[in-house]
Coordinates of C-alpha atoms in Angstrom, one line a residue:
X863 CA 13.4 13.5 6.0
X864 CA 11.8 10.2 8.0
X865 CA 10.6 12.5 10.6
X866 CA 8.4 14.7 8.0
X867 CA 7.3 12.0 6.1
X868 CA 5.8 10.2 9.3
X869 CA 4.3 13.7 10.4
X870 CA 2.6 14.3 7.0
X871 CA 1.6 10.1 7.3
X872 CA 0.2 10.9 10.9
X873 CA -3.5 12.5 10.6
X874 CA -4.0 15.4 12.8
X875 CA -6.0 15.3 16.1
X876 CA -8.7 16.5 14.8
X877 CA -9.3 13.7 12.7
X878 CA -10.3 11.3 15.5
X879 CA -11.9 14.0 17.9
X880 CA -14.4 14.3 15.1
X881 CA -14.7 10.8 14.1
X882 CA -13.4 10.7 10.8
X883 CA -12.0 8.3 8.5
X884 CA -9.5 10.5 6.9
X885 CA -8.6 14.0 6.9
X886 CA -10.7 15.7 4.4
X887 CA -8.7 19.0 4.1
X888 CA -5.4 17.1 3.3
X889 CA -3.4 18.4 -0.2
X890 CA -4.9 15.7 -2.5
X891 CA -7.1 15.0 -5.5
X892 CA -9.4 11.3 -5.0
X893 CA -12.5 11.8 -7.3
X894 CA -14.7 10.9 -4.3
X895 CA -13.6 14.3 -3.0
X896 CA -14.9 16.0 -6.4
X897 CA -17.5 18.8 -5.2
X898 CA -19.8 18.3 -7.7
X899 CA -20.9 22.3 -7.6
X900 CA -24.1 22.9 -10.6
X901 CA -21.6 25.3 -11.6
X902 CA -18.6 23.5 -12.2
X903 CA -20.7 20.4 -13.2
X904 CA -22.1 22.9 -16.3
X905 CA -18.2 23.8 -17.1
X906 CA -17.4 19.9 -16.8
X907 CA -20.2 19.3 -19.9
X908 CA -18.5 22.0 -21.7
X909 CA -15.2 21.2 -21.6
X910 CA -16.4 17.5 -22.8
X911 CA -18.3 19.1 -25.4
X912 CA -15.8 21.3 -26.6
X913 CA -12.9 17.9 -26.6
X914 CA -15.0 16.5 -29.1
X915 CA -15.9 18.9 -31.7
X916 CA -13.8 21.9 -31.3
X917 CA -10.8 22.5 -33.1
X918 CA -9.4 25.4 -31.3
X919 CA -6.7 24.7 -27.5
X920 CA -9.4 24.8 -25.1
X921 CA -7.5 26.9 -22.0
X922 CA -8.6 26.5 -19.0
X923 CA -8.0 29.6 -16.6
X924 CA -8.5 30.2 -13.1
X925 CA -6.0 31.2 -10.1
X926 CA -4.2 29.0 -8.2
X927 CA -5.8 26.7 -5.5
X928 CA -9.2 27.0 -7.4
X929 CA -9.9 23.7 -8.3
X930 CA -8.2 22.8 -11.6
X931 CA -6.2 19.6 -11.2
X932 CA -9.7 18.3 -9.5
X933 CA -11.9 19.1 -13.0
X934 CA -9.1 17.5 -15.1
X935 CA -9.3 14.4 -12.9
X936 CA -12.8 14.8 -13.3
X937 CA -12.6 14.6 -17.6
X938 CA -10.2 12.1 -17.8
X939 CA -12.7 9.9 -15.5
X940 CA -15.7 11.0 -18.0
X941 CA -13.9 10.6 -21.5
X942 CA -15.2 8.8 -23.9
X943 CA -13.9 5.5 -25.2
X944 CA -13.1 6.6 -28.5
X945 CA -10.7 9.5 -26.4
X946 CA -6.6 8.1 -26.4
X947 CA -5.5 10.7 -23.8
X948 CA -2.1 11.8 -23.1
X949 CA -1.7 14.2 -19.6
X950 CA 1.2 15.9 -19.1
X951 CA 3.2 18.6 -16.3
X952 CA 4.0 21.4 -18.2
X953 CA 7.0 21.8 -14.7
X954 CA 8.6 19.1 -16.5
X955 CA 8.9 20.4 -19.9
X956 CA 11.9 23.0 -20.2
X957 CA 12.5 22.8 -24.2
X958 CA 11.1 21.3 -27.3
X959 CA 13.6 18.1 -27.2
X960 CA 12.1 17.4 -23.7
X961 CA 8.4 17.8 -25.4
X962 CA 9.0 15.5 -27.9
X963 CA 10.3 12.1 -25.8
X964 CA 6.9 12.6 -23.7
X965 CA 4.9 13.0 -26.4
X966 CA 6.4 9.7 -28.2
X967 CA 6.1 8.2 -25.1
X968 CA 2.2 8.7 -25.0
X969 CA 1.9 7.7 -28.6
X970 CA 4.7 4.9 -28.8
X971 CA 2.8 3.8 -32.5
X972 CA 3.2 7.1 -33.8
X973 CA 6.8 7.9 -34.2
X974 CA 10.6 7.7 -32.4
X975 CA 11.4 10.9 -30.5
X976 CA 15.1 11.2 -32.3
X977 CA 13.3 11.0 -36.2
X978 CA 13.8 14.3 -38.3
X979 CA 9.8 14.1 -39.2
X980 CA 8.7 13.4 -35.7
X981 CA 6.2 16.4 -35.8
X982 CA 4.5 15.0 -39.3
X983 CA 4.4 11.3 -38.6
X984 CA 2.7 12.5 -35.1
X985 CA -0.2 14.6 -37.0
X986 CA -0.5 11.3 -39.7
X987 CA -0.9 8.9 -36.7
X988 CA -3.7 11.3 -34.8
X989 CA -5.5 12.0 -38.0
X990 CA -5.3 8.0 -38.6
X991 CA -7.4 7.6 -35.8
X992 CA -9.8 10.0 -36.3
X993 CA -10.5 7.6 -39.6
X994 CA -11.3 5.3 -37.3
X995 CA -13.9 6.9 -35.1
X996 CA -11.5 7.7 -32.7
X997 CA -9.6 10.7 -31.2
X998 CA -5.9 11.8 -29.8
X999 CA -6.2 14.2 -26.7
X1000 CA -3.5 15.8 -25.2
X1001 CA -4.1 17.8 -21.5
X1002 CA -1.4 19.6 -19.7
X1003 CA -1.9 20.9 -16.2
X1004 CA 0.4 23.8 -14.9
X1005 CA 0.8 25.0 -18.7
X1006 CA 1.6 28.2 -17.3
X1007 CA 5.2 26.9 -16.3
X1008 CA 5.8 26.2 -20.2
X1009 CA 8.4 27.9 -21.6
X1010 CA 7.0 29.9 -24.9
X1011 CA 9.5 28.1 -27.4
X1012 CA 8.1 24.5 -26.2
X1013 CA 4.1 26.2 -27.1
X1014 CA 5.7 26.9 -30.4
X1015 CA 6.6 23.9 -30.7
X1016 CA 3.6 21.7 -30.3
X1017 CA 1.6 23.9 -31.9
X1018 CA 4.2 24.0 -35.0
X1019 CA 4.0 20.1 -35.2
X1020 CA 2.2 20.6 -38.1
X1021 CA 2.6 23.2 -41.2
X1022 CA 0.0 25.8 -38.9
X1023 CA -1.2 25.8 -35.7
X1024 CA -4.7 25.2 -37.2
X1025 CA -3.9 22.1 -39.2
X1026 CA -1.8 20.6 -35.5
X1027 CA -5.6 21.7 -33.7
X1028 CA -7.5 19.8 -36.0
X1029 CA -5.4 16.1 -35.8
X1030 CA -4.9 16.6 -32.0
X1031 CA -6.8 18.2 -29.4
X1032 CA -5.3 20.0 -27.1
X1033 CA -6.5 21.3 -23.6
X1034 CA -4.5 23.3 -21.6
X1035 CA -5.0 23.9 -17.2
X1036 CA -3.1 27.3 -16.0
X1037 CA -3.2 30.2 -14.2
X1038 CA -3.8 33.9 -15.8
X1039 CA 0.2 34.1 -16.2
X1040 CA -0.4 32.0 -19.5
X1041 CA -2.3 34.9 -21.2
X1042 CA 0.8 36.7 -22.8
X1043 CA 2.0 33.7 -24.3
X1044 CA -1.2 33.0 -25.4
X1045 CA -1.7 36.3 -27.0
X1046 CA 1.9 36.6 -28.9
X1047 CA 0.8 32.8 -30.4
X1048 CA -2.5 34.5 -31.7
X1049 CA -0.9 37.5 -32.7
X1050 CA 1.2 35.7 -35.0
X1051 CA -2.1 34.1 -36.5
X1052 CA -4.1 36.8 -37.0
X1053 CA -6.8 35.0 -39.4
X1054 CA -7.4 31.6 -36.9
X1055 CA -9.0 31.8 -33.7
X1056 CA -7.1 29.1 -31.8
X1057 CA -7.8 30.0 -28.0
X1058 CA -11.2 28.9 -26.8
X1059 CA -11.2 30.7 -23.0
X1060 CA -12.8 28.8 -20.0
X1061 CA -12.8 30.4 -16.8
X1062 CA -13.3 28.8 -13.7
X1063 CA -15.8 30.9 -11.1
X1064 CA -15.0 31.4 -7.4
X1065 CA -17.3 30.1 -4.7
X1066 CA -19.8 32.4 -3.3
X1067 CA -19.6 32.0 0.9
X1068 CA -23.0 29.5 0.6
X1069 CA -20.8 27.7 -2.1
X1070 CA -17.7 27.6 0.5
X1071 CA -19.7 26.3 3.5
X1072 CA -21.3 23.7 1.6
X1073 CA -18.4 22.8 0.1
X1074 CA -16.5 22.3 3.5
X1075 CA -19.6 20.4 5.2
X1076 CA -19.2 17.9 1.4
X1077 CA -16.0 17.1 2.5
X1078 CA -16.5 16.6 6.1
X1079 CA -19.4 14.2 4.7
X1080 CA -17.3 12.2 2.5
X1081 CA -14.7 11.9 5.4
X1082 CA -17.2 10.3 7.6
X1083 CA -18.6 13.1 9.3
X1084 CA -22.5 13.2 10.5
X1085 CA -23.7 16.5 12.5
X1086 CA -23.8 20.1 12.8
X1087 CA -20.5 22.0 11.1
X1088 CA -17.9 22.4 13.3
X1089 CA -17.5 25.7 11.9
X1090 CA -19.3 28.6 13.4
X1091 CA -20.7 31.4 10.6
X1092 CA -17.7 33.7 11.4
X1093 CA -14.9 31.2 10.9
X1094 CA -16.9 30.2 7.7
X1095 CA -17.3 33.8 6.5
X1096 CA -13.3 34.6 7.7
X1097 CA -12.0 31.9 5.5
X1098 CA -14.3 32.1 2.5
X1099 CA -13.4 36.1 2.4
X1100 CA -9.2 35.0 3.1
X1101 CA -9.9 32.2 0.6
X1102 CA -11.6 34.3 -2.1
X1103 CA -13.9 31.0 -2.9
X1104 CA -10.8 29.0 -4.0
X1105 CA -11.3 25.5 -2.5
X1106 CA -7.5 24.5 -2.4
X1107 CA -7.4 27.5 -0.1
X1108 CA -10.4 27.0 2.0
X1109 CA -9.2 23.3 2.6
X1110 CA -5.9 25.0 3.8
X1111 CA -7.8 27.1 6.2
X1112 CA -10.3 24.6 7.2
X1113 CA -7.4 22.0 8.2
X1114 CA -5.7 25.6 10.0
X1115 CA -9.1 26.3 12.1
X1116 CA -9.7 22.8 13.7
X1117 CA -5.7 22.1 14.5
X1118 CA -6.8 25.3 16.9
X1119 CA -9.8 24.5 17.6
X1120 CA -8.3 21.1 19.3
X1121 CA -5.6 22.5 20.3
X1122 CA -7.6 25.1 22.2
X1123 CA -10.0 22.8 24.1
X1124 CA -6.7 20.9 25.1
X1125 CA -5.4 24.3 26.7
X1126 CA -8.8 24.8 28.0
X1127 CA -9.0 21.1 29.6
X1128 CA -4.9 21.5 31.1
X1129 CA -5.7 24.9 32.6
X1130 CA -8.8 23.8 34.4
X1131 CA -7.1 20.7 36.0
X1132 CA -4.0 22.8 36.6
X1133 CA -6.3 25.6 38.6
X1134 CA -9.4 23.5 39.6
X1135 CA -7.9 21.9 43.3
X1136 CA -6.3 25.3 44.3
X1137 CA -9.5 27.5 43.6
X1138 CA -11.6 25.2 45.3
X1139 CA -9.1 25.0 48.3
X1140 CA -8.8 29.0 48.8
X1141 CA -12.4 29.0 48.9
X1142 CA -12.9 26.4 51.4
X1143 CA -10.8 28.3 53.2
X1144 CA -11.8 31.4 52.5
X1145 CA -15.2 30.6 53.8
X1146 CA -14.4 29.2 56.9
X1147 CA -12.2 31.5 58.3
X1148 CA -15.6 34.1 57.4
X1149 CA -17.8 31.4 59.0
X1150 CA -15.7 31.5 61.9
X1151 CA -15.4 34.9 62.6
X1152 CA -19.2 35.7 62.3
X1153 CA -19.8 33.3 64.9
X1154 CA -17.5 34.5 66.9
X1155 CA -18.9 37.7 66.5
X1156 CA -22.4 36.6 66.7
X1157 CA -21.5 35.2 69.9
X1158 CA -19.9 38.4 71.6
X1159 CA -22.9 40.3 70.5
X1160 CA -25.3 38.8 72.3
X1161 CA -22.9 38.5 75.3
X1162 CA -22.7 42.0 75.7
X1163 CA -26.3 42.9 74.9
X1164 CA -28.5 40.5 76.2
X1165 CA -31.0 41.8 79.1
X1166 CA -30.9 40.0 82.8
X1167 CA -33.8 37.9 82.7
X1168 CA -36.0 38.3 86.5
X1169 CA -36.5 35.6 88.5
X1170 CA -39.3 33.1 87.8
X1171 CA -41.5 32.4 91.0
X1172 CA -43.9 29.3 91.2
X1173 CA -47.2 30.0 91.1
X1174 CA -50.6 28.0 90.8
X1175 CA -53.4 28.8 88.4
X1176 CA -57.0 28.1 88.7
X1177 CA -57.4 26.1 85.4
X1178 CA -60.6 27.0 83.4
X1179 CA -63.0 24.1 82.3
X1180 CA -61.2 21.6 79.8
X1181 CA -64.5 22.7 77.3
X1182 CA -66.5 25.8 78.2
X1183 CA -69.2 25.4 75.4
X1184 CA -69.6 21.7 76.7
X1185 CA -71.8 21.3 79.8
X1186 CA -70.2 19.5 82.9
X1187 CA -70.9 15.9 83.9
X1188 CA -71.2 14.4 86.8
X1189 CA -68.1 12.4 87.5
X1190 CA -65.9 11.7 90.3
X1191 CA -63.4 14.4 90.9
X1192 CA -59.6 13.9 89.9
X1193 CA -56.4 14.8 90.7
X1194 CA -54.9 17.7 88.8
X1195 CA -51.2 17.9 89.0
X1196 CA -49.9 20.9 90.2
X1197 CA -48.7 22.3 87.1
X1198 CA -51.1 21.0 84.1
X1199 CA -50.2 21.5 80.4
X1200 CA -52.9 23.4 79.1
X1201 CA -52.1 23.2 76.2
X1202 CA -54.1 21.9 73.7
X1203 CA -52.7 19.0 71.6
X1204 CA -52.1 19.5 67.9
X1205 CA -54.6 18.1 65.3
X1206 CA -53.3 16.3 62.5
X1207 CA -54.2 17.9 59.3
X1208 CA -54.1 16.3 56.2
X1209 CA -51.2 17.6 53.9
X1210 CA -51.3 19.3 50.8
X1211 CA -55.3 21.1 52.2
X1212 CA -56.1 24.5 52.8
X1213 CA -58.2 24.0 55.6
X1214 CA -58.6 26.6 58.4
X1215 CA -57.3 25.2 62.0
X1216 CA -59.7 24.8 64.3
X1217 CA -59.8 26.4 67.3
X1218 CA -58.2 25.2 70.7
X1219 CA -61.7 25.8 72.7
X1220 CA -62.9 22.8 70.5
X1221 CA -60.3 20.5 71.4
X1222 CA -59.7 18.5 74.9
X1223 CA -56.7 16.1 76.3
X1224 CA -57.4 13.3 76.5
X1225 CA -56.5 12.2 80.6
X1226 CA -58.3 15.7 81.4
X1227 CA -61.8 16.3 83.1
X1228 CA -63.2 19.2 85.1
X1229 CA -62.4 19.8 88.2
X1230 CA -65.8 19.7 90.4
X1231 CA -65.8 22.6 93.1
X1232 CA -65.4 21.4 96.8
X1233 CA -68.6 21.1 99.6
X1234 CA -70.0 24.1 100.6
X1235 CA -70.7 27.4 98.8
X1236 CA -69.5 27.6 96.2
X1237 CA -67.0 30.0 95.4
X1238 CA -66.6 32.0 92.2
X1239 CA -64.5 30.4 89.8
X1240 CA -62.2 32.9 88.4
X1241 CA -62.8 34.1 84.7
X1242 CA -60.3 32.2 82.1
X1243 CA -58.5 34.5 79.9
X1244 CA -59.8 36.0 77.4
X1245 CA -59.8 33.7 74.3
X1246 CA -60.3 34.5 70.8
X1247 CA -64.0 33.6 69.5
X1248 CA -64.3 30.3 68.5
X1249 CA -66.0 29.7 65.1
X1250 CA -70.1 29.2 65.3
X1251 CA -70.0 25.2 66.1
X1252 CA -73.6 23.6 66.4
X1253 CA -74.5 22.4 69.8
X1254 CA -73.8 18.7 70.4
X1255 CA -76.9 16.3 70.1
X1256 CA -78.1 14.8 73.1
X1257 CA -76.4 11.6 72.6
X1258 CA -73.0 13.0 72.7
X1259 CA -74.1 14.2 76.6
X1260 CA -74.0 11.0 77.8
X1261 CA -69.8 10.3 76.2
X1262 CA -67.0 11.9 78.4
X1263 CA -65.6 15.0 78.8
X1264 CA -62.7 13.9 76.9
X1265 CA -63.3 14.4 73.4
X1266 CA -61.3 13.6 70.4
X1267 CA -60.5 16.4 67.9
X1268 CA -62.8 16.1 64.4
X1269 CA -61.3 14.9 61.6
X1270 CA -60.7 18.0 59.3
X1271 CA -62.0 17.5 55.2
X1272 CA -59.8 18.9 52.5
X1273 CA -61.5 21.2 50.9
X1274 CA -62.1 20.1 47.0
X1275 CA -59.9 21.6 44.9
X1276 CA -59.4 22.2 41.3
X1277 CA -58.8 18.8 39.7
X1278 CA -55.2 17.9 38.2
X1279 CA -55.3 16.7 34.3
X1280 CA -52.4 14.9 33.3
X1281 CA -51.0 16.5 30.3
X1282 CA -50.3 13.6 27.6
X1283 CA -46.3 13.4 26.8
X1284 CA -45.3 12.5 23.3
X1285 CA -43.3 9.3 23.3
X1286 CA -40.0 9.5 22.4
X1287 CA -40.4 7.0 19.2
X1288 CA -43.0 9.1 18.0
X1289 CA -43.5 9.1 13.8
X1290 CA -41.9 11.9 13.2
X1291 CA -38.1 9.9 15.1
X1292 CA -38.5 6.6 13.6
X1293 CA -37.4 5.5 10.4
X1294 CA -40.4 5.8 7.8
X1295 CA -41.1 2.9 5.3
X1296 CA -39.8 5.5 2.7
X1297 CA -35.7 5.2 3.8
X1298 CA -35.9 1.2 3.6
X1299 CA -37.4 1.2 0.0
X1300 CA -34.6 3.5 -1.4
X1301 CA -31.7 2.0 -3.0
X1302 CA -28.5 1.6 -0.8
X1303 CA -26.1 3.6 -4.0
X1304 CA -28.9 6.4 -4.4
X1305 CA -28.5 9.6 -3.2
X1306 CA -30.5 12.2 -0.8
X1307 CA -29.9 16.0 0.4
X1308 CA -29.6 16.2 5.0
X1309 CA -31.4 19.4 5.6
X1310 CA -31.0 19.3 9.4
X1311 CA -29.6 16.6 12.4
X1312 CA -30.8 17.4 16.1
X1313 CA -31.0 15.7 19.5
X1314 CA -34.3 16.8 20.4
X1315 CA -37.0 15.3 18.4
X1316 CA -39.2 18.6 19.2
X1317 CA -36.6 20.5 17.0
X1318 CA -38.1 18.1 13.7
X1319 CA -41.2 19.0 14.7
X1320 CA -41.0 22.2 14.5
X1321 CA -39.3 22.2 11.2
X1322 CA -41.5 19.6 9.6
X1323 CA -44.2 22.1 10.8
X1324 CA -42.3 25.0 9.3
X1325 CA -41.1 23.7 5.8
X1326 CA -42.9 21.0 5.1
X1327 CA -46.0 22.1 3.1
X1328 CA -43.2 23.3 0.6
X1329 CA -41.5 20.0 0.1
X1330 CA -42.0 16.8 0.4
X1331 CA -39.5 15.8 3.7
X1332 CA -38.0 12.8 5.5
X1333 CA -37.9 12.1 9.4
X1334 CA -35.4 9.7 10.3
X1335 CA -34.1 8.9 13.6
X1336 CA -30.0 7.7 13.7
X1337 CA -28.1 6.7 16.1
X1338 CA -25.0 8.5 17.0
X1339 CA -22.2 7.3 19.7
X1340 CA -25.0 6.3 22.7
X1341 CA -27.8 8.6 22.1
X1342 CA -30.8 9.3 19.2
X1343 CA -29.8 12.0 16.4
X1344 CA -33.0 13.0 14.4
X1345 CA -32.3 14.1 11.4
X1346 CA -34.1 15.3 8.2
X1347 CA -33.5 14.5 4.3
X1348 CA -35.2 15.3 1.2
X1349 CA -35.3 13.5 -2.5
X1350 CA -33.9 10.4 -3.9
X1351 CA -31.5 10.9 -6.8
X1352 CA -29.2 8.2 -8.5
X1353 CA -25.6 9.6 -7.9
X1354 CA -24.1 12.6 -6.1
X1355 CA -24.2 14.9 -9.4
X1356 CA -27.9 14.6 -9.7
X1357 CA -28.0 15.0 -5.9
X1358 CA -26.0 18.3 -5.7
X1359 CA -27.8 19.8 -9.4
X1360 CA -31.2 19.6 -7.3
X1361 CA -29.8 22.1 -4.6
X1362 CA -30.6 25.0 -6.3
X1363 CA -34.1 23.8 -7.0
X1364 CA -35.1 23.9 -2.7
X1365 CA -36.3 26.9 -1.7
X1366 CA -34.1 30.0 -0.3
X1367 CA -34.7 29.2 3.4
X1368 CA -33.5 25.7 2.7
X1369 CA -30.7 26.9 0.8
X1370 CA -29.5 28.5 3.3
X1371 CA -29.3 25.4 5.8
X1372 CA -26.5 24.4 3.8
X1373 CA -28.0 20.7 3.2
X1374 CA -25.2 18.1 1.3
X1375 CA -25.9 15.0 -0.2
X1376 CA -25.8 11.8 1.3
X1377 CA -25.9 7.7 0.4
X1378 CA -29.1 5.6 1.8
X1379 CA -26.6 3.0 2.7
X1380 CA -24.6 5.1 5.0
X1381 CA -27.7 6.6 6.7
X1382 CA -29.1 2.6 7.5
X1383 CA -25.7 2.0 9.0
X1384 CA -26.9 4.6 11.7
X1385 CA -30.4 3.5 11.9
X1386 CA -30.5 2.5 15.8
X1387 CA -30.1 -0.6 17.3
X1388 CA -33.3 -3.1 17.5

């Protein structure tokens, strides 16, 4: 018995994975919780309407789970001053005896439980206070567990059922099972119309998914819904738009959605070191073997190179296209490097390279042919043809042989612009003048919350000529969250009646409202 009770105590995981402040989906009825839906505010209005000058017993019908323990919660809260209300479990009435002592317990100036005339002295006190500008009401929730004798008997507590209905008003909360008993009592009265039919309306899936996200709000939750479209569709369609159902399935999904990404996070630390040793391994041992392969390949296949013999070459002129100067011969080393060094080029150009016949060593000249006749130099190699270059000027006769290779231009190519970058705390991130002028209590609708400020952008750019819309930028954990909000309305009734008025793309978004206060809490640090 401990051991449940400090389970049910305990808040499920996902609670504090999603940062919450309590579980939103847990079994219970807080007014703060109240989805204030235009529809079932309308109903609300009616029912408080009806209290006051109807004489007939409001019933209040719908199936079980949809939501009627939360609207009687909701009138008591909104009944007038003038109202002395008396609530009721029809579970705990099993015969008119039992009926009586709750009733005189609700009405202790009216009459004792155990006097023969309890039923007259009753109607006398209620009809005693409707002298005085004031009224008796009596609710009962569950009235479908009422036994039929105990209806009798509250409706008999005066001579007819219509006399009891006008001295005390009486409202009943049940499920469809109350219908026959209704129906024999009318039956029985076949010239009164005592049964004044209010049916509660299931949610529509738009209804459901805005009603899950209100809850998740109220609990503390800021950001995208956890639920994907399908899970929302799946439970709205299991749930038939009953909310005391779709907070059963909600709490059902995320205990597996946690419980899921705690598999997911075992199995990959269970799996992660193994995998990643077998492929080490495995790619090694392949590495291995293809060298080894590689290696016997060219073992076997590789041609016998002939034997090099030492020969010396009659180097050509350092410079053919430059004219030879008199200078004192030098010693060339038996086996000169001809060839030519390499230019620097500057990096990032598209110049062409120039050619080696332009280019000379440095601690080079030309060899100056011996005394005598001269003998035929032999004819270099055929090069390829050097570019057109101008002929030198006569001043650059008179320098050495050796020259230096030209400094190469990079060619001009196409400018780069730097494209401007929007800053991060642009106007459309920061929080406009418009937030801090709002009163903390008021109310506004969240239409959208993002981590990339482009993603407001674009949806300021592609709703907002229709309605007048809010930028802020929030802070959530360590990082920006842009988000963007719409209206200012006095309290969360107002605030949920003027969802229907946004257009049908908005609609859809599924927007919920929101304080002020709670949205400065997350402005961002200064």
């Amino acid at each position: 018995m401990n051991r449940e009770a400090s389970q049910q105590s305990q808040p499920p995981d996902y609670v504090a994975a999603l940062n919450l402040d309590t579980d939103p989906f847990q079994d219970r009825h807080e007014p703060r919780f109240f989805y204030a839906d235009p529809v079932l505010m309308q109903r609300l209005d009616l029912l408080q309407h009806l209290t006051r000058f109807s004489e007939q017993l409001l019933y209040v019908r719908a199936p079980e789970g949809a939501g009627k323990t939360m609207l009687l919660h909701q009138l008591r809260l909104r009944a007038a001053d003038n109202w002395h209300t008396c609530q009721l479990d029809g579970a705990a009435m099993g015969s008119p005896a039992e009926l009586y002592v709750q009733l005189s317990r609700c009405f202790p100036d009216a009459a004792a439980e155990n006097t023969e005339h309890f039923g007259s002295d009753l109607i006398h006190y209620c009809l005693g206070l409707q002298q005085s500008g004031q009224l008796a009401v009596l609710v009962i929730d569950d009235a479908e567990r009422l036994p039929a004798p105990v209806l009798e008997a509250l409706l008999g507590l005066a001579r007819s059922p219509a006399e009891t209905l006008k001295a005390l008003r009486i409202l009943v909360f049940a499920t469809p099972a109350l219908d026959t008993t209704l129906q024999s009592l009318a039956a029985a009265s076949p010239g009164d119309a005592l049964v004044h039919t209010l049916d509660l309306p299931p949610f529509d899936e738009q209804q459901s998914a805005a009603y899950l996200m209100y809850r998740l709000a109220i609990a503390g939750y800021s950001g995208d819904s956890p639920f994907s479209a399908t899970e929302v569709r799946a439970m709205h369609k299991t749930a038939a738009g009953r909310p005391g159902e779709l907070n059963r399935l909600a709490r059902e999904t995320l205990l597996e959605q946690n419980q899921q990404r705690a598999g997911l996070r075992q199995a990959a630390g269970a799996v992660r070191r193994p995998q990643r040793g077998a492929w080490i391994a495995g790619v090694a041992l392949t590495a291995v073997a293809l060298i080894a392969g590689g290696l016997w390949y060219l073992g076997s296949r590789a041609p016998e190179l002939p034997l090099l013999s030492e020969q010396t070459v009659q180097l050509p002129p350092a410079n053919p296209l430059v004219p030879p100067v008199d200078t004192p011969p030098a010693a060339i080393d038996p086996e000169p490097d001809t060839r030519p060094p390499e230019v620097p080029v500057r990096s990032g150009t598209d110049a062409a390279p120039v050619p080696p016949a332009l280019v000379q060593a440095p601690d080079m000249q030309e060899p100056q042919a011996p005394a005598g006749d001269p003998e035929p130099a032999p004819e270099p190699a055929p090069e390829p043809a050097p570019e057109a270059v101008a002929p030198e000027s006569p001043a650059a006769t008179d320098a050495p042989a050796a020259t230096t290779a030209p400094e190469l231009e990079t060619p001009d190519g196409p400018e780069e612009t730097a494209v401007p970058v929007a800053p991060a705390d642009s106007d459309a991130a920061a929080a406009p003048d418009w937030l801090t002028e709002q009163p903390g209590g008021y109310y506004t609708l969240q239409l959208l919350g993002a981590r990339a400020p482009e993603t407001v952008e674009r949806f300021l750019a592609r709703h907002g000529e229709r309605i007048e819309l809010h930028p802020i930028r929030t802070w959530r954990g360590d990082a920006a969250w842009h988000i963007v909000v719409t209206g200012s309305y006095p309290d969360r009734a107002a605030a949920t009646a003027a969802l229907a008025a946004l257009p049908a793309p908005l609609r859809k978004l599924q927007p919920w409202p929101r304080r002020f206060e709670q949205i400065r809490a997350e402005l961002p640090p200064e």
